Structure formats: structure tokens, C-alpha cells
XYZ file of C-alpha atoms in Angstrom:
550
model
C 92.069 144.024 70.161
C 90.580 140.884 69.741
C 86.536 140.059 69.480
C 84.181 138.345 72.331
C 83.914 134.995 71.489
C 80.224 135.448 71.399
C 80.365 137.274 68.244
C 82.581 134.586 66.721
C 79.996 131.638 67.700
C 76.912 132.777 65.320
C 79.553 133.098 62.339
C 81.334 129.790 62.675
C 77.501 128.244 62.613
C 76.649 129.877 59.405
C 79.958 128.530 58.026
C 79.396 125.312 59.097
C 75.566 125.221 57.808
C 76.782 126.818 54.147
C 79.704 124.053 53.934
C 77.085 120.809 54.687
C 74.270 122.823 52.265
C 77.075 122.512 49.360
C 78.186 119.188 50.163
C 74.580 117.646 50.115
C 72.479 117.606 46.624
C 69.100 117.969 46.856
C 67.513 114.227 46.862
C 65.479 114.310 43.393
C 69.296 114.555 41.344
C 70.265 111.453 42.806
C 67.319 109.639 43.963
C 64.435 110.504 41.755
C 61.427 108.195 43.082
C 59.560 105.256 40.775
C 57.348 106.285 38.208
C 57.190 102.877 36.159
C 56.358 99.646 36.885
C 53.968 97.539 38.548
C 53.635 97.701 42.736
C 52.398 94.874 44.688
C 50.625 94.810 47.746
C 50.027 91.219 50.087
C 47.850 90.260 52.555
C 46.762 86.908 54.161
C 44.724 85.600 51.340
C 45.704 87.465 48.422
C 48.231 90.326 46.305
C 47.195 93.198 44.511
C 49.184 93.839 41.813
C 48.760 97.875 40.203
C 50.240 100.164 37.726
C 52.309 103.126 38.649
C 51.385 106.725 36.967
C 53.704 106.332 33.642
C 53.600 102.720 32.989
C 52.305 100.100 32.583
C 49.127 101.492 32.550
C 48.252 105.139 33.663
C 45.212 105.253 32.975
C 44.530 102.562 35.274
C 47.356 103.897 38.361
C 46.013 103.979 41.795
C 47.614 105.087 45.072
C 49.048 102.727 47.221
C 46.052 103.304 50.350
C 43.451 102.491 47.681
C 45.389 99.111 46.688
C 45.314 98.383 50.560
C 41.754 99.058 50.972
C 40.448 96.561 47.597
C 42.859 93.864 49.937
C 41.216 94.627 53.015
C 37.760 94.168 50.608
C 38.736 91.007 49.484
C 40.046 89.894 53.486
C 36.487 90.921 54.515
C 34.737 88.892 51.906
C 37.087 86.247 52.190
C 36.631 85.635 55.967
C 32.827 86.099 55.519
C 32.410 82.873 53.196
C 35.015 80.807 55.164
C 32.588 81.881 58.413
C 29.479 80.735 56.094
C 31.246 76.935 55.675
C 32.621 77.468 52.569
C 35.416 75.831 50.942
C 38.815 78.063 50.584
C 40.892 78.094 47.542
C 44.346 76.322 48.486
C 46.634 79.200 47.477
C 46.908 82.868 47.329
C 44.643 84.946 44.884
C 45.910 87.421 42.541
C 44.273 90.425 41.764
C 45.232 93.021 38.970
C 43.805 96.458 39.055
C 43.651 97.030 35.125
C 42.299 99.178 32.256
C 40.174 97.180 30.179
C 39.133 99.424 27.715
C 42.765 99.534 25.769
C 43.418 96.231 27.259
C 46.358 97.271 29.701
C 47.144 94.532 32.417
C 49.312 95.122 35.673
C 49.417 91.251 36.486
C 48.676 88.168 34.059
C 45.706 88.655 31.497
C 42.430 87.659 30.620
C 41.044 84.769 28.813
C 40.930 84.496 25.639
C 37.490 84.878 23.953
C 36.371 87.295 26.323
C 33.346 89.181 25.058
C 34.233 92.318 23.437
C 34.716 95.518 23.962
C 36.533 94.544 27.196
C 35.492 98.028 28.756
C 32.349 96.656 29.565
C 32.702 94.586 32.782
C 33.852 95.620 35.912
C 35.486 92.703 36.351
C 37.151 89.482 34.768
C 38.035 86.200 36.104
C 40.541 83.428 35.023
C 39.744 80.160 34.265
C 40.161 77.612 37.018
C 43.370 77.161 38.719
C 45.070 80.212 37.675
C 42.722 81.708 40.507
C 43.378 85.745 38.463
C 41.124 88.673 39.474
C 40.834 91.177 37.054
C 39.390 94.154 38.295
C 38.397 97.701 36.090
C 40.232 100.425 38.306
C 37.539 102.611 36.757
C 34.214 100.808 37.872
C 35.188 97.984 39.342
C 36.979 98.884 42.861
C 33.550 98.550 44.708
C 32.970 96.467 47.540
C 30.041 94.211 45.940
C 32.064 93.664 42.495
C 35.460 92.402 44.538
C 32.540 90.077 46.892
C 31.183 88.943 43.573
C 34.320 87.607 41.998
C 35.858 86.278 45.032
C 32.450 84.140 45.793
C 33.363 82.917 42.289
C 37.292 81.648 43.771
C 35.451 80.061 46.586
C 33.301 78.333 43.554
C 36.149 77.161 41.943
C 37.218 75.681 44.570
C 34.759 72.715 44.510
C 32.433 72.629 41.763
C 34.492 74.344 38.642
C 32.673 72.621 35.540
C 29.293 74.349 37.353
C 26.529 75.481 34.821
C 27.276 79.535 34.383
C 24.104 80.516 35.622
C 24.190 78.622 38.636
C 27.754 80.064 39.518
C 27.066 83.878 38.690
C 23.346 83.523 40.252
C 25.203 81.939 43.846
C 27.725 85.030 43.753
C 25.759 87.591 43.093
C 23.861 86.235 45.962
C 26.837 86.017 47.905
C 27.489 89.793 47.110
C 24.318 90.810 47.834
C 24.674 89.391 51.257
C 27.921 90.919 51.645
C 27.120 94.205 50.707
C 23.754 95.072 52.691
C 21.798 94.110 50.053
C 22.731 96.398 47.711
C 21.530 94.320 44.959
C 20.095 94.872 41.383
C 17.053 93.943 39.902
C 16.812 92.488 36.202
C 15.423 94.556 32.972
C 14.351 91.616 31.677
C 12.243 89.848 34.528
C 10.654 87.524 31.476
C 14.171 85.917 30.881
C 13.980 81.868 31.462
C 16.017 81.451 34.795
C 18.861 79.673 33.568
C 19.468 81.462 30.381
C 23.144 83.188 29.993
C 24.265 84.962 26.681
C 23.801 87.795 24.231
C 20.105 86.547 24.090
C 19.404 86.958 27.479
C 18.055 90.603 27.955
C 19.040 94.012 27.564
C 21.882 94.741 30.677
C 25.408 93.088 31.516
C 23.458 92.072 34.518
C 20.540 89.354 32.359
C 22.696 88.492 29.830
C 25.456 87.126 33.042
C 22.884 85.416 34.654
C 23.149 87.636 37.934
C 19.276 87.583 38.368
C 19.530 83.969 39.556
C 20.477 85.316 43.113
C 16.840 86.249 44.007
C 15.999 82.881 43.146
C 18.964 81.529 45.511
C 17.419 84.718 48.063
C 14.365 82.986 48.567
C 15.697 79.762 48.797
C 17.709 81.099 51.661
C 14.818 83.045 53.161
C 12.430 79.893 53.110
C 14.437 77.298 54.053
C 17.789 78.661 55.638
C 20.871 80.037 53.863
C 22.584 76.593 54.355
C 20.470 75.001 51.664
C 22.292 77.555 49.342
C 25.373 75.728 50.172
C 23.606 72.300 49.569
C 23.000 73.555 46.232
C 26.608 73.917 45.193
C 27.625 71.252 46.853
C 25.312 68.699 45.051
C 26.769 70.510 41.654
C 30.277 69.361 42.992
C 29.511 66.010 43.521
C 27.748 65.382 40.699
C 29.841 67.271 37.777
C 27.672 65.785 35.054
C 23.959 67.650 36.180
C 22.816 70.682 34.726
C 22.353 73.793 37.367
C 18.234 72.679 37.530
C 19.062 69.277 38.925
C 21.446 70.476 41.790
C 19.206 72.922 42.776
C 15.905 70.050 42.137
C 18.129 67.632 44.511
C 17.620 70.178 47.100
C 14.567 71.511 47.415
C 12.617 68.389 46.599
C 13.736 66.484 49.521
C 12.093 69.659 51.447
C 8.748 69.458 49.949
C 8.384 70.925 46.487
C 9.318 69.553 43.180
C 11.381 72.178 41.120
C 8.314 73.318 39.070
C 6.421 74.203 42.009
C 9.487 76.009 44.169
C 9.612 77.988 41.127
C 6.070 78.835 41.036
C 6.175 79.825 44.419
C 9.145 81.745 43.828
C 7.407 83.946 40.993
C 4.423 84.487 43.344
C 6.952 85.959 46.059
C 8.471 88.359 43.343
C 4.127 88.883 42.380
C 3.899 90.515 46.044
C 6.881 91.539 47.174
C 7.196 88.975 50.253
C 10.958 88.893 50.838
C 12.842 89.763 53.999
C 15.885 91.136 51.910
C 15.718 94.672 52.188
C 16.695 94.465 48.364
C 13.367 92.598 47.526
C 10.617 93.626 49.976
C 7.928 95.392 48.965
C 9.452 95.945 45.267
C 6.295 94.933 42.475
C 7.204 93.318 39.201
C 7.559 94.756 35.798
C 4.918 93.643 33.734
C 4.748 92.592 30.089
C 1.206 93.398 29.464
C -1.914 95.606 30.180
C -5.503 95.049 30.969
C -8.032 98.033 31.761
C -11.281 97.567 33.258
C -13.856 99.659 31.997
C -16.492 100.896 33.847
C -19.592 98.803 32.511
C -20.361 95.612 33.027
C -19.057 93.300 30.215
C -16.372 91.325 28.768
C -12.864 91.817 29.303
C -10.309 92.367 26.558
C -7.899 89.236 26.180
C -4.573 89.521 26.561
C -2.200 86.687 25.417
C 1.269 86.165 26.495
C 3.843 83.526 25.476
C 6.182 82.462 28.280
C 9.621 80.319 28.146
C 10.432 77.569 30.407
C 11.335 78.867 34.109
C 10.126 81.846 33.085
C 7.475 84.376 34.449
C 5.858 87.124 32.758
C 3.280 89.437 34.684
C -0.128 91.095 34.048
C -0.886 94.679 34.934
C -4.723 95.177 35.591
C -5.989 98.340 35.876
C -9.059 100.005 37.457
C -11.738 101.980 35.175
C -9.383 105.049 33.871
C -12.282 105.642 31.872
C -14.923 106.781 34.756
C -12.357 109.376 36.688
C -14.871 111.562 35.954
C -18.092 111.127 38.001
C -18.831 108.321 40.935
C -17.330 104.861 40.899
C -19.349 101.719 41.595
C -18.933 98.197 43.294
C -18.119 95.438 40.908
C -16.997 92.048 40.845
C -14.161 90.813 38.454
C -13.756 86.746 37.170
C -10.521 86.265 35.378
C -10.016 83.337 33.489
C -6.534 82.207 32.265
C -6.452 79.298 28.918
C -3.421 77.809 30.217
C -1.139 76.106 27.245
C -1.220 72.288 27.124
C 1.243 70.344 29.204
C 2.296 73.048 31.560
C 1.019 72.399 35.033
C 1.191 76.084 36.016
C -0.465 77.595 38.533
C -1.377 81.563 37.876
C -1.901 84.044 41.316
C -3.250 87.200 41.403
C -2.391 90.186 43.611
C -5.057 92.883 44.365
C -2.029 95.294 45.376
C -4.111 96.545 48.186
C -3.420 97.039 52.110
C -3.771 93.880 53.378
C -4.079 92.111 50.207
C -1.906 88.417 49.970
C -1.537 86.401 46.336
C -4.939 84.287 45.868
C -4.259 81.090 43.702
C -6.538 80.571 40.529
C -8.816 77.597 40.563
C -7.239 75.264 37.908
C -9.350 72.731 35.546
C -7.676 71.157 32.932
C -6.659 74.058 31.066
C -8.754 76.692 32.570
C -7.342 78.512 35.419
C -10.288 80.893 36.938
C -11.079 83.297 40.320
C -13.635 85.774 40.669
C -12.186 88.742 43.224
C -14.273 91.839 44.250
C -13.244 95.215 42.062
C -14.342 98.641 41.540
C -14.397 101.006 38.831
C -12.231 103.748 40.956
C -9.450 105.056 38.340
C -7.341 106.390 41.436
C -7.261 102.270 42.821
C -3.764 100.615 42.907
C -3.179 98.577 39.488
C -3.684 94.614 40.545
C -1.238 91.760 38.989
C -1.498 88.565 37.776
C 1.642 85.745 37.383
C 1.935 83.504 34.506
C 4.909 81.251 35.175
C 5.964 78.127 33.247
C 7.547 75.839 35.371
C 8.331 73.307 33.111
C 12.061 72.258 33.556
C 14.852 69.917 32.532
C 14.717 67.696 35.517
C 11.568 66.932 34.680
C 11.283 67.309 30.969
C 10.420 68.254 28.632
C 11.168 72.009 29.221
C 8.748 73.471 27.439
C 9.237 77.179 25.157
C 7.061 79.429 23.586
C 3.698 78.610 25.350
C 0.768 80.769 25.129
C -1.359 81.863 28.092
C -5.063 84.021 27.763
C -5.802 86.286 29.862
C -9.834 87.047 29.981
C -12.599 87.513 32.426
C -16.075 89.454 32.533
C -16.862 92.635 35.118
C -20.376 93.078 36.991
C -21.023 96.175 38.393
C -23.595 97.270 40.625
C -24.343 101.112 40.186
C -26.434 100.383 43.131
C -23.378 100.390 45.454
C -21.254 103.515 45.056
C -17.152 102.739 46.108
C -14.108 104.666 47.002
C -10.418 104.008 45.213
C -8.991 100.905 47.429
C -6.068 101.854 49.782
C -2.943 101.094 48.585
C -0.133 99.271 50.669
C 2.488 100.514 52.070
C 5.502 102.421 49.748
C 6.612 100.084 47.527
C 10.710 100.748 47.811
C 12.621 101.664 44.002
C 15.958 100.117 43.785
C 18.650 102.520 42.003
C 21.529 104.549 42.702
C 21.467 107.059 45.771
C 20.272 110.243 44.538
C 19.110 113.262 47.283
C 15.933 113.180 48.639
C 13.750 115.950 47.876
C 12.184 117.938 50.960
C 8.966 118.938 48.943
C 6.424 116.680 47.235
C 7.820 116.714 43.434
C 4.396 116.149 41.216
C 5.382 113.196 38.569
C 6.743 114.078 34.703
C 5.067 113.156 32.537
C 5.390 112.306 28.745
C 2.382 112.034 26.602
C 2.174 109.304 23.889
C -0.292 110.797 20.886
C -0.172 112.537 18.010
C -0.494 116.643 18.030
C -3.780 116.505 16.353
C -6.202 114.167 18.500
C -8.996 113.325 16.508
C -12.229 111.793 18.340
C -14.936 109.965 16.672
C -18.568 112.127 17.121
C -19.749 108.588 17.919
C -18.240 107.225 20.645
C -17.045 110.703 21.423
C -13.837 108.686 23.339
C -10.861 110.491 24.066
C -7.905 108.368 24.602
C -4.384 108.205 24.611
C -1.315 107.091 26.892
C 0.959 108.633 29.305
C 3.665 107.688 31.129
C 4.388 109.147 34.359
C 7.551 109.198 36.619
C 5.437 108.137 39.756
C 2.622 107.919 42.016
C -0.175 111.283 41.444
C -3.166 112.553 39.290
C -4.062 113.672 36.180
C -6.048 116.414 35.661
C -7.632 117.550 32.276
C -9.389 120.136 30.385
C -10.269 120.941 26.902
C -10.834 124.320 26.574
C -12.623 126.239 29.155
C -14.091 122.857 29.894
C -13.371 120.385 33.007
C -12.791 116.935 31.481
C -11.727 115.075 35.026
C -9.082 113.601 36.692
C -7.214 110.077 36.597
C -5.393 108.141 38.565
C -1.394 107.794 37.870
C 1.097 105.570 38.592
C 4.695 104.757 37.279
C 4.571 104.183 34.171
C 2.489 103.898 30.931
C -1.247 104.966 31.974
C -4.305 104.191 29.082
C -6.002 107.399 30.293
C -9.945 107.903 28.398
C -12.392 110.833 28.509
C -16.032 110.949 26.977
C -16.499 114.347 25.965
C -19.717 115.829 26.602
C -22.125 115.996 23.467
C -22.202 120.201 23.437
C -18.040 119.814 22.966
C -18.619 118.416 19.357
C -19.536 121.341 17.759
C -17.111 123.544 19.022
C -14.242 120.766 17.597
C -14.970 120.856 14.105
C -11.959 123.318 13.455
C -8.365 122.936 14.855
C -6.979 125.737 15.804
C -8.917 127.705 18.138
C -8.884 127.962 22.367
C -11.497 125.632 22.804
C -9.831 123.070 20.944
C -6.799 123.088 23.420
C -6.098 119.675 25.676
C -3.872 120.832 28.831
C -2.552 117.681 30.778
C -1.284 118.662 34.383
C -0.035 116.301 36.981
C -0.205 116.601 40.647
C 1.805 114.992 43.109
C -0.339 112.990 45.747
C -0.181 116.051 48.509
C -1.644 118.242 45.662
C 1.645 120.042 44.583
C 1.122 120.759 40.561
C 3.467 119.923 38.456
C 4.163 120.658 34.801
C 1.554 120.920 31.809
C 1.634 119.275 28.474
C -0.706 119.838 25.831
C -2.313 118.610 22.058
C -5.424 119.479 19.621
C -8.240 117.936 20.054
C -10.738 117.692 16.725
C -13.650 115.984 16.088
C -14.050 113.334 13.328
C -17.692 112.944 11.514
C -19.334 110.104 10.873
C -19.935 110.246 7.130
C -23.537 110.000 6.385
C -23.970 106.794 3.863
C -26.402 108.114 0.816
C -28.990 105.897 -0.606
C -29.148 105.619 -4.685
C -31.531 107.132 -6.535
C -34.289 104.741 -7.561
C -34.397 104.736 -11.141
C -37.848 105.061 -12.672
């Protein structure tokens, strides 16, 4: 009896699968995929050159649709500048994704005499002609880093022997541009403009000379971003001139001499009053404190040396002392001894809605303007610019020089006043973090000793705190209500007089009433954390006359 073929058919294709599965080995025996060596990508303009995940350098392996995207980076940057007018490099660019911190390399290496440690920047470049990108696969894979260095191939291309911070100030500009203006601001806003080294400030960013580009930001913004151009262009025809004269030869043609394009600069960083999104609205840091007391009288000096192309800013604030009752009218003359031989013009910036910069009347060395104030503790801080614009082009540039800050207050306690209205937000520059959906009241840190002693003279209570932001502080001593003071970001010079009946109660140190609790509150009135000290009074000793002898 024989079977139905269509039981044979489902046996003879089980056969025939079973006799290909033996005859084929699985593909990782005889084909086992790369797990060494370097992989390179190309584009138009450029090749990427990485490390797989064993060697050369693992630490520093990326995937294949990451390499793709830094090329499409550098395409994007690279057709950007070439729309701008820009001059090309000749040949292709290569970049090396790398691990600087145990100095690993994919592709080529860096210079010698590099800075150390190496893990430090996000990127290195070659020296001319090689035309090398070295980029950190840890940090420095970002858009505005690969726009940064390959402004600086585009650099290289016509003006290589350019003055460092003249090159690093155009690409960071060129970044900025590139990226949104997602730009950073300097620690070390004091720092002369062309300085570039160790001594430069306190961040990568200073010492490289990367704050140049808001200098090159409101050259653009004043008098078009193809006088930016001009700028490196004059440095590539004339190899010999330092970075001040190529940018002198083009903004004098347009009006102002170096010293005063400068000046002008450091009154648009005094304000605020760029158009960059990076730069508009954003205040100075300032280098020194003034505080306006309450009572008509003489202002404390303040003196303040200042480099050459360099600007260092005055904080100014309203009577902290008189947060405690009614706040008066007053008017405020400043005075400013300017140092011999600099031709410097200071401004000063109520910080107000509405306010603009207002130029000091200069006499020889004097530099005066009398502005209306109150004694409001809760009114925005003012600021006042003290640049040196003394330069190379027209030398000498001149280092070191001293400028006094002084001035008088008048009040009139006939005219009561309200805290001036402040402008609009002034925008913080940092990394993205989530917005909060409550009003946070600042942190604050307090600055004194545990044990406050006052004197039972003046009975003055003072100390500093610094405060994360915009809010009020609010104070008692005891059961008792000391007031309230105005906060802002930063170091405050808060005061309190204590009332007379307080002194007897602050002879000893360690009882209720001898308690100082500090609270902030945000500016809708949402309380935020306490801090508290001792507060004891300190006698006056009583002087005893000698006994007469007889």
C-alpha cells in the first residue's frame, strides 16, 4: 500500500530545511563584525574620522548616525559663512572625534604645547594648513562648539598670523550667530578686551578671549554685520597690525575713533541695549558698591582701578537703611576724579522704566551729574561705567588707572516718595533648567558672625546678604518688628536702627528676645526660608576722670 503523496510533501520540506540549516553556520563564526579601528565618514566639505568601541579609543566611540549628524553640523555652518561672503578653505577639513582627557586621537593630533590637562576644552584646532578639528566626544559634539572652530578654518583661510583675541572674539561671534544666540557671558567683565592667557579671568571662556564677540555683536548691530567682515579683512591685508588697529581701521572711517566705539560699547553693556537676544536686557556685574543713606550728606568714595579697554561698573544702591518707615524725595550729584590722561567718559543708568544712560559732564578731570533719587530701599540698584579707552592705536595704552567715585545726597522730608518702577525682566543667561509654576521666594545666605554685636550708640544693625533673586527681606528681633528691605541678586548691605527700649533687653545673649529671624519673600508674597543670629548689645565704656590729688 503505498502513501498519498500529500503526506510525503510536508516531510521532504523538513528534510530539505534540516539539510540547508547544517550546511549554513551561523554568520558571527565566520564573519564576526569590526570592533577596532577608526571609521570615517565624508561629506562635501569635510571627514569625520571616529573610534570604534575597543580601539582606538573607547572611551571616545560614537555610533555611526551621531558621526553623520557633527558632518551635517559642520555642512550647516559651513554653508552659513560661505552665504555671509566669507572666504572657504581650499581643501577638505578633517575632524577627529577624540578623548582628550588620556590623550586618545582617532585622526592626526594636537599641537604641541597645548595647555594642560587636555580634558579641559571641548575642542582643539591645528595650526594653519593642516586645517585638523579636534573635537571632545564628551562635551564637545554641540552645534555652537563645531560653528566655533569651523569659523576659525574660514579664519585661516585669509588672515592666519591674526592677533588670538581677535580670531576667538570673531568666532565666537560667528557661533553665536549660528546657534540662536546661545551665547555666554564673561566672569570677568573687568578683563582688558584684548587680553588672552592664564591671566585673563577665572573661566576657559576669559582666559580664550571668547568675550570679544559682544564687542564684534555691537559692531554688527550698529553698523551692519558686514563691517565684521571688514574687520578681518583689514587684519589680512595688513599681517603686521595688532587686533586694535584692524578693528580702529574700521570703525573710524564710520565716525568714532577706537576709544570712543569702545566707550560706547561699555555704555550698551551699562543698559542692556542690544538686539541679540543673548545681550538684551542683561545688566552688568559690578566690581563695587555704593549705598545711599537716608540723610542728606556726603557719599562714601569708592575707588576703582581700571586696565586699558577695560570697564569696570558701579552698583548704587537706594537707602537699605530707611526700609523701615516713609521714604523721601532726594536729589543725588555724583562726581567721578577721573585718572590723568584718560579721556573717558563715565554714564550712569538709573535702572528704571524708561530710564536711558545719561553722560557725566566732564572738566578736566572731574566728571559730574546730579540725577533725582529717593531713599526707597525696595528701588532698583542704579549703575555707573568707568571705562578706559585708552588703546594701542592710539597710545599709550594706559594700565592701572584709578577712578573716584563720590557725590553728596539732599533730601527733602518735605516730599514723601514711592520705590521707582523697575524695567522690564532683565533675562539670566545659563543652562535650561525647568521653569517653576509657583513664585519660589529667593535663598538666601547671610554674611555675619553668630553673635551680632551693636554699638548702644549708634544702635546700627548691619550686615550683608546675598540673595538668589528679586524679593524682600523681612526682620525681627525678638517679639519685635524691625522692617523690611529691598532684595535683589546678589550681595545686599541690609541696616536696622534698633529702637532705644531694645537695648536693655540685649545685654545678655542667649535669651528669645535676643533672636534675629531673616525671612525672604518672593515678590508675589510667597515666604521663603528663615535664617537666623544673636543679636547683643555692646556698651559704651564710660571714661573715668582722675582723682584730683589734694
Amino acid at each position: 500500500m503505498t502513501r498519498s503523496s500529500r503526506f510525503l510533501l510536508p516531510f521532504a520540506l523538513i528534510a530539505l530545511a534540516s539539510s540547508l540549516a547544517v550546511a549554513v553556520p551561523r554568520a558571527a563564526a565566520v564573519d564576526p563584525y569590526p570592533t577596532s579601528g577608526v571609521a570615517t565618514l565624508s561629506s562635501d566639505h569635510f571627514q569625520i574620522h571616529y573610534s570604534r568601541d575597543v580601539a582606538p579609543c573607547p572611551t571616545a566611540a560614537i555610533s555611526q548616525e551621531q558621526a553623520g549628524e557633527v558632518l551635517g553640523m559642520a555642512e550647516r555652518a559651513y554653508a552659513l559663512y560661505s552665504g555671509w561672503g566669507y572666504t572657504a578653505p581650499g581643501a577638505p577639513v578633517d575632524i577627529s572625534v577624540d578623548d582628550f582627557s588620556i590623550d586618545c586621537f582617532a585622526h592626526g593630533a594636537i599641537p604641541l604645547g597645548t595647555p594642560m590637562p587636555h580634558g579641559r576644552w571641548d575642542a582643539i584646532i591645528t595650526p594653519v594648513g593642516s586645517d585638523e578639528i579636534h573635537l571632545s566626544a564628551a562635551t564637545g559634539l554641540a552645534y555652537h562648539v563645531i560653528a566655533h572652530e569651523v569659523f576659525h578654518v574660514f579664519e585661516d583661510a585669509v588672515a592666519a598670523g591674526a592677533q588670538q583675541w581677535l580670531t576667538e572674539g570673531l568666532a565666537e561671534w560667528a557661533s553665536v550667530r549660528a546657534n540662536a544666540a546661545a551665547g555666554g557671558l564673561e566672569q570677568n567683565p573687568d578683563r582688558t578686551m584684548d587680553c588672552v592667557g592664564s591671566e585673563c579671568g577665572d573661566s576657559e571662556f576669559d582666559r580664550n578671549g571668547y568675550p570679544g564677540w559682544m564687542l564684534f555683536e555691537y559692531l554688527a548691530e550698529r553698523f551692519g554685520d558686514a563691517k565684521v567682515k571688514s574687520v578681518l579683512d583689514a587684519a589680512a591685508a595688513n599681517p603686521g597690525w595688532t587686533g586694535t588697529q584692524a578693528l580702529s581701521s574700521v570703525v573710524q572711517p564710520l565716525g568714532p575713533a577706537l576709544g570712543k566705539f569702545f566707550e560706547d560699547y561699555t555704555t550698551a553693556r551699562l543698559t542692556g541695549s542690544f538686539t541679540s537676544t543673548a545681550l538684551a536686557g542683561v545688566l552688568p556685574q559690578t566690581q563695587a558698591s555704593i549705598v545711599i543713606g537716608s540723610s542728606s550728606g556726603a557719599v562714601s568714595p569708592v575707588t576703582l582701578a581700571v586696565n586699558h579697554l577695560a570697564v569696570r561698573y558701579v552698583d548704587v544702591a537706594h537707602g537699605l537703611d530707611t526700609d523701615t518707615g516713609p521714604c523721601y524725595s532726594a536729589s543725588l550729584a555724583l562726581k567721578v576724579a577721573l585718572p590723568p590722561l584718560v579721556a573717558s567718559t563715565p554714564y550712569y543708568y538709573a535702572n528704571t522704566k524708561g530710564a536711558v544712560a545719561q553722560a557725566f559732564s566732564v572738566s578736566g578731570t572731574t566728571a559730574s551729574l546730579t540725577v533725582p533719587w529717593n531713599t526707597c530701599g525696595a528701588s532698583p540698584h542704579a549703575y555707573v561705567s568707568l571705562p578706559n579707552e585708552t588703546n594701542d592705536v592710539v597710545p599709550p595704552a594706559l594700565d592701572g588707572r584709578e577712578f573716584t567715585v563720590s557725590g553728596t545726597v539732599t533730601v527733602d522730608k518735605s516730599k514723601p516718595a514711592a520705590a521707582s518702577e523697575a524695567p522690564a525682566g532683565v533675562k539670566v543667561i545659563g543652562p535650561v533648567v525647568q521653569a517653576p509654576t509657583t513664585d519660589p521666594a529667593p535663598d538666601l545666605t547671610l554674611h555675619a558672625p553668630e553673635l551680632i554685636r551693636v554699638s548702644a550708640k549708634t544702635r546700627l544693625l548691619r550686615f550683608v546678604v546675598f540673595s538668589s533673586g528679586d524679593g524682600t527681606l523681612k526682620a525681627t528681633l525678638g517679639s519685635t518688628w524691625l522692617g523690611s528691605a529691598g532684595l535683589h541678586a546678589g550681595n545686599n548691605d541690609v541696616r536696622f536702627i534698633l529702637p532705644t527700649q531694645l537695648l536693655k533687653t540685649l545685654r545678655k545673649t542667649n535669651t528669645p528676645d535676643n533672636v534675629l529671624m531673616l525671612t525672604s519673600y518672593s515678590p508675589g508674597g510667597t515666604q521663603g526660608a528663615s535664617v537666623t543670629r544673636r543679636v547683643a548689645v555692646q556698651l559704651v565704656k564710660k571714661t573715668t576722670k582722675p582723682k584730683r590729688r589734694r
